[in-house]
Amino acid sequence: MTDPENARTPLLSYAAILPGESLSVPAFPPGSARGVRLMDTRRIDQRHPLPPPDAGEIAAIITARSRVSVRAPRFTVQTRQGKDGRLGPIGPQHSDAQGWISRLEDAFGTSGIAFPTAQLNHLIRACQDGEGKLDTVKLNAMLAVIDSTRPENELQAMLAVQMALTHSMALDLLRRTQWVDQIPQVDSAGSLAIKLLRTFTMQVEALAKLQRGGEQVVKVVHVHAGGQAIVGTVQAGTGVGGGANEN
């Protein structure tokens, strides 16, 4: 068994993050060590004959393809890991290394690789198991979340990193409540998960506030003559004479 501490350090360095050669891209990257693996769509017909999609599914597929086509591809990384648990160079899944570096800087709202390197180290540690094996699917999923926030500076990127890690930890704890059979363990994992989920919500709100420059959003509602303004949650009433009820 590999010593976790030795397997996890050192992680990245400036030399490691600058790929010296293009890395091969697997057609279908392996799934998580404890997760699922997507079916190879090239073999569906041969291995598991399936019926064609119905009209509703075809319409949904067309809509989905239209929506996906306008989305920018998320930032990803690729690495190799030896049997001793040590990571190889972190690099792109294509041949344009300098273009990948530019995307790395943009994904973390910075210029230069010092800050992204430090943040990648935190993410990599969170995506390693007890023996130091790196879950690249999980790592790239977190990077997709960070990239989607479009951070404008390092402070916003730090919040995005925290959000990705908080979400992952919360789901791990929720899943853990299904494994244990002792009520105190369920309470402990469940309570911490709830705290993390609340923290995640606050992180989202903090990032949104930073990205709008700390300005407060004010909504103006116009009430026409004879109308009535209600502030609060309004629910439709039922029964004879039912109307709008203010909570």
CSV table of C-alpha atoms in Angstrom, one decimal:
chain,number,residue,atom,x,y,z
A,1,MET,CA,0.0,0.0,0.0
A,2,THR,CA,1.3,3.4,-0.9
A,3,ASP,CA,1.9,5.9,1.9
A,4,PRO,CA,-0.8,8.6,1.4
A,5,GLU,CA,1.5,11.4,2.5
A,6,ASN,CA,4.3,10.4,0.2
A,7,ALA,CA,1.8,9.8,-2.7
A,8,ARG,CA,0.3,13.2,-2.4
A,9,THR,CA,3.5,15.3,-2.2
A,10,PRO,CA,5.0,16.9,-4.2
A,11,LEU,CA,2.0,17.6,-6.5
A,12,LEU,CA,2.6,20.4,-8.9
A,13,SER,CA,5.5,22.7,-9.8
A,14,TYR,CA,6.0,25.3,-12.5
A,15,ALA,CA,7.9,22.7,-14.5
A,16,ALA,CA,5.2,20.1,-14.1
A,17,ILE,CA,2.5,22.4,-15.3
A,18,LEU,CA,4.3,23.3,-18.5
A,19,PRO,CA,3.9,20.2,-20.7
A,20,GLY,CA,7.0,19.3,-22.6
A,21,GLU,CA,5.1,17.1,-25.0
A,22,SER,CA,1.6,16.6,-26.2
A,23,LEU,CA,-0.4,14.0,-24.2
A,24,SER,CA,-2.5,11.4,-25.9
A,25,VAL,CA,-6.2,11.8,-25.5
A,26,PRO,CA,-8.2,8.7,-24.6
A,27,ALA,CA,-11.4,8.4,-26.7
A,28,PHE,CA,-13.4,7.6,-23.6
A,29,PRO,CA,-11.7,8.6,-20.3
A,30,PRO,CA,-12.0,6.1,-17.5
A,31,GLY,CA,-14.7,6.8,-14.9
A,32,SER,CA,-14.2,7.5,-11.2
A,33,ALA,CA,-12.6,4.8,-9.1
A,34,ARG,CA,-15.9,4.6,-7.1
A,35,GLY,CA,-18.2,6.0,-9.7
A,36,VAL,CA,-19.8,5.1,-13.0
A,37,ARG,CA,-18.4,4.9,-16.5
A,38,LEU,CA,-20.3,6.1,-19.5
A,39,MET,CA,-21.2,3.5,-22.1
A,40,ASP,CA,-19.1,3.6,-25.3
A,41,THR,CA,-21.7,4.9,-27.8
A,42,ARG,CA,-19.8,3.4,-30.7
A,43,ARG,CA,-20.7,-0.1,-29.4
A,44,ILE,CA,-24.3,0.4,-28.3
A,45,ASP,CA,-25.8,-1.2,-31.4
A,46,GLN,CA,-23.5,-4.2,-31.4
A,47,ARG,CA,-23.5,-5.0,-27.7
A,48,HIS,CA,-27.0,-3.9,-26.5
A,49,PRO,CA,-29.5,-3.3,-29.4
A,50,LEU,CA,-31.8,-0.6,-28.3
A,51,PRO,CA,-35.1,0.8,-29.8
A,52,PRO,CA,-34.9,4.2,-31.6
A,53,PRO,CA,-36.0,7.3,-29.6
A,54,ASP,CA,-39.6,8.3,-29.8
A,55,ALA,CA,-40.9,11.6,-31.2
A,56,GLY,CA,-40.7,13.3,-27.8
A,57,GLU,CA,-37.2,12.1,-27.1
A,58,ILE,CA,-36.1,13.2,-30.6
A,59,ALA,CA,-37.5,16.7,-30.0
A,60,ALA,CA,-35.7,16.8,-26.6
A,61,ILE,CA,-32.4,15.7,-28.3
A,62,ILE,CA,-32.7,18.5,-30.9
A,63,THR,CA,-33.3,21.1,-28.2
A,64,ALA,CA,-30.4,19.7,-26.1
A,65,ARG,CA,-28.0,19.8,-29.0
A,66,SER,CA,-29.0,23.4,-29.8
A,67,ARG,CA,-28.3,24.5,-26.2
A,68,VAL,CA,-25.0,22.6,-25.9
A,69,SER,CA,-23.7,24.0,-29.2
A,70,VAL,CA,-23.6,27.5,-27.9
A,71,ARG,CA,-21.8,26.6,-24.7
A,72,ALA,CA,-18.0,27.1,-24.5
A,73,PRO,CA,-16.1,23.9,-23.7
A,74,ARG,CA,-15.0,23.9,-20.1
A,75,PHE,CA,-11.3,23.9,-19.0
A,76,THR,CA,-9.9,20.4,-18.4
A,77,VAL,CA,-6.6,18.9,-17.5
A,78,GLN,CA,-4.9,15.6,-18.1
A,79,THR,CA,-2.1,13.8,-16.3
A,80,ARG,CA,-0.5,10.4,-15.9
A,81,GLN,CA,0.0,8.7,-12.6
A,82,GLY,CA,2.7,6.1,-11.9
A,83,LYS,CA,2.2,2.9,-9.9
A,84,ASP,CA,3.9,4.6,-7.0
A,85,GLY,CA,1.1,7.2,-6.9
A,86,ARG,CA,3.2,10.1,-8.1
A,87,LEU,CA,1.6,12.4,-10.7
A,88,GLY,CA,3.2,13.2,-14.0
A,89,PRO,CA,3.0,16.6,-15.7
A,90,ILE,CA,-0.4,18.3,-15.7
A,91,GLY,CA,-1.2,19.3,-19.3
A,92,PRO,CA,-3.9,19.7,-22.0
A,93,GLN,CA,-5.9,17.1,-23.8
A,94,HIS,CA,-4.7,18.6,-27.1
A,95,SER,CA,-1.4,19.8,-28.7
A,96,ASP,CA,-1.7,23.6,-28.1
A,97,ALA,CA,0.1,23.9,-24.8
A,98,GLN,CA,0.3,27.7,-24.8
A,99,GLY,CA,-3.4,27.9,-25.6
A,100,TRP,CA,-4.1,25.6,-22.6
A,101,ILE,CA,-2.0,27.9,-20.4
A,102,SER,CA,-4.1,30.9,-21.5
A,103,ARG,CA,-7.2,29.0,-20.6
A,104,LEU,CA,-5.8,28.0,-17.3
A,105,GLU,CA,-5.1,31.6,-16.4
A,106,ASP,CA,-8.5,32.7,-17.6
A,107,ALA,CA,-10.3,29.9,-15.7
A,108,PHE,CA,-8.7,31.2,-12.4
A,109,GLY,CA,-9.1,34.9,-13.2
A,110,THR,CA,-5.4,35.6,-13.2
A,111,SER,CA,-2.3,36.3,-15.3
A,112,GLY,CA,0.5,33.8,-14.7
A,113,ILE,CA,0.6,30.3,-13.3
A,114,ALA,CA,1.6,30.8,-9.7
A,115,PHE,CA,-2.0,31.2,-8.4
A,116,PRO,CA,-3.6,28.5,-10.6
A,117,THR,CA,-0.8,26.1,-9.6
A,118,ALA,CA,-1.6,26.6,-5.9
A,119,GLN,CA,-5.3,26.2,-6.4
A,120,LEU,CA,-4.8,23.1,-8.5
A,121,ASN,CA,-2.8,21.6,-5.7
A,122,HIS,CA,-5.8,22.1,-3.3
A,123,LEU,CA,-8.2,20.5,-5.8
A,124,ILE,CA,-5.9,17.5,-6.5
A,125,ARG,CA,-5.6,16.7,-2.8
A,126,ALA,CA,-9.4,16.7,-2.6
A,127,CYS,CA,-9.6,14.3,-5.6
A,128,GLN,CA,-7.2,11.7,-4.3
A,129,ASP,CA,-8.2,8.7,-2.3
A,130,GLY,CA,-6.4,7.3,0.8
A,131,GLU,CA,-3.7,5.7,-1.4
A,132,GLY,CA,-3.1,8.8,-3.4
A,133,LYS,CA,-4.9,7.7,-6.6
A,134,LEU,CA,-6.2,10.7,-8.4
A,135,ASP,CA,-9.8,10.8,-9.7
A,136,THR,CA,-9.4,12.9,-12.9
A,137,VAL,CA,-13.1,12.8,-13.6
A,138,LYS,CA,-13.8,14.4,-10.3
A,139,LEU,CA,-11.0,16.9,-10.8
A,140,ASN,CA,-12.2,18.0,-14.2
A,141,ALA,CA,-15.8,18.2,-12.9
A,142,MET,CA,-14.6,20.7,-10.2
A,143,LEU,CA,-12.6,22.7,-12.8
A,144,ALA,CA,-15.8,22.9,-14.9
A,145,VAL,CA,-17.6,24.5,-12.0
A,146,ILE,CA,-14.8,27.0,-11.5
A,147,ASP,CA,-14.6,27.8,-15.2
A,148,SER,CA,-18.3,28.3,-15.4
A,149,THR,CA,-18.2,31.1,-12.8
A,150,ARG,CA,-16.0,33.2,-15.1
A,151,PRO,CA,-13.9,34.7,-12.2
A,152,GLU,CA,-12.6,38.2,-13.0
A,153,ASN,CA,-9.8,38.1,-10.4
A,154,GLU,CA,-8.1,35.8,-7.9
A,155,LEU,CA,-10.6,36.6,-5.1
A,156,GLN,CA,-13.5,35.4,-7.2
A,157,ALA,CA,-11.6,32.3,-8.2
A,158,MET,CA,-10.9,31.5,-4.6
A,159,LEU,CA,-14.6,31.5,-3.8
A,160,ALA,CA,-15.3,29.4,-6.9
A,161,VAL,CA,-12.7,26.8,-5.7
A,162,GLN,CA,-14.3,26.8,-2.2
A,163,MET,CA,-17.7,26.3,-3.8
A,164,ALA,CA,-16.5,23.3,-5.8
A,165,LEU,CA,-14.9,21.7,-2.7
A,166,THR,CA,-17.8,22.5,-0.4
A,167,HIS,CA,-20.3,20.9,-2.8
A,168,SER,CA,-18.1,17.8,-3.1
A,169,MET,CA,-17.7,17.4,0.6
A,170,ALA,CA,-21.4,17.9,1.3
A,171,LEU,CA,-22.4,15.2,-1.1
A,172,ASP,CA,-19.8,12.8,0.3
A,173,LEU,CA,-21.2,13.3,3.7
A,174,LEU,CA,-24.8,12.8,2.6
A,175,ARG,CA,-23.8,9.6,0.9
A,176,ARG,CA,-22.0,8.5,4.1
A,177,THR,CA,-25.3,8.8,6.0
A,178,GLN,CA,-26.5,5.8,3.9
A,179,TRP,CA,-23.5,3.7,4.8
A,180,VAL,CA,-23.5,3.9,8.6
A,181,ASP,CA,-26.0,2.1,10.8
A,182,GLN,CA,-25.4,4.0,14.1
A,183,ILE,CA,-27.7,7.0,14.7
A,184,PRO,CA,-24.9,9.2,16.2
A,185,GLN,CA,-22.9,8.7,13.0
A,186,VAL,CA,-25.9,9.6,10.8
A,187,ASP,CA,-26.5,12.7,12.9
A,188,SER,CA,-22.9,13.7,12.8
A,189,ALA,CA,-22.5,13.3,9.0
A,190,GLY,CA,-26.0,14.7,8.3
A,191,SER,CA,-25.4,17.8,10.5
A,192,LEU,CA,-22.1,18.6,8.9
A,193,ALA,CA,-23.5,18.1,5.4
A,194,ILE,CA,-26.3,20.6,6.2
A,195,LYS,CA,-23.8,23.1,7.4
A,196,LEU,CA,-21.7,22.7,4.2
A,197,LEU,CA,-24.8,23.1,2.0
A,198,ARG,CA,-25.7,26.3,3.9
A,199,THR,CA,-22.1,27.5,3.5
A,200,PHE,CA,-22.3,26.7,-0.3
A,201,THR,CA,-25.4,29.0,-0.6
A,202,MET,CA,-23.6,31.8,1.2
A,203,GLN,CA,-20.6,31.3,-1.1
A,204,VAL,CA,-22.8,31.6,-4.2
A,205,GLU,CA,-24.4,34.8,-2.8
A,206,ALA,CA,-20.9,36.2,-1.9
A,207,LEU,CA,-19.6,35.5,-5.4
A,208,ALA,CA,-22.7,37.0,-7.1
A,209,LYS,CA,-22.3,40.1,-5.0
A,210,LEU,CA,-18.6,40.4,-5.9
A,211,GLN,CA,-19.4,40.0,-9.6
A,212,ARG,CA,-21.9,42.7,-9.6
A,213,GLY,CA,-19.6,45.0,-7.8
A,214,GLY,CA,-21.3,44.9,-4.4
A,215,GLU,CA,-24.3,46.8,-5.8
A,216,GLN,CA,-27.7,46.1,-4.3
A,217,VAL,CA,-30.4,45.0,-6.7
A,218,VAL,CA,-33.6,47.0,-6.4
A,219,LYS,CA,-36.8,46.0,-8.1
A,220,VAL,CA,-39.3,48.7,-8.9
A,221,VAL,CA,-43.0,47.6,-9.2
A,222,HIS,CA,-45.5,49.9,-10.7
A,223,VAL,CA,-49.0,49.8,-9.3
A,224,HIS,CA,-51.8,51.2,-11.5
A,225,ALA,CA,-54.7,53.1,-10.2
A,226,GLY,CA,-57.2,50.9,-8.4
A,227,GLY,CA,-54.6,48.2,-7.9
A,228,GLN,CA,-53.1,46.9,-4.7
A,229,ALA,CA,-49.5,46.2,-3.9
A,230,ILE,CA,-48.6,43.2,-1.6
A,231,VAL,CA,-45.2,42.6,-0.2
A,232,GLY,CA,-44.4,39.1,0.8
A,233,THR,CA,-45.3,35.5,-0.4
A,234,VAL,CA,-48.6,35.3,-2.2
A,235,GLN,CA,-50.5,32.1,-2.6
A,236,ALA,CA,-53.7,31.6,-4.5
A,237,GLY,CA,-56.7,30.9,-2.2
A,238,THR,CA,-59.2,28.1,-2.8
A,239,GLY,CA,-62.9,27.7,-2.1
A,240,VAL,CA,-65.8,30.2,-2.4
A,241,GLY,CA,-64.6,33.7,-2.1
A,242,GLY,CA,-61.0,32.6,-2.1
A,243,GLY,CA,-58.4,35.2,-3.1
A,244,ALA,CA,-54.8,36.1,-2.6
A,245,ASN,CA,-53.5,35.5,0.9
A,246,GLU,CA,-50.5,37.3,2.3
A,247,ASN,CA,-48.2,35.3,4.5
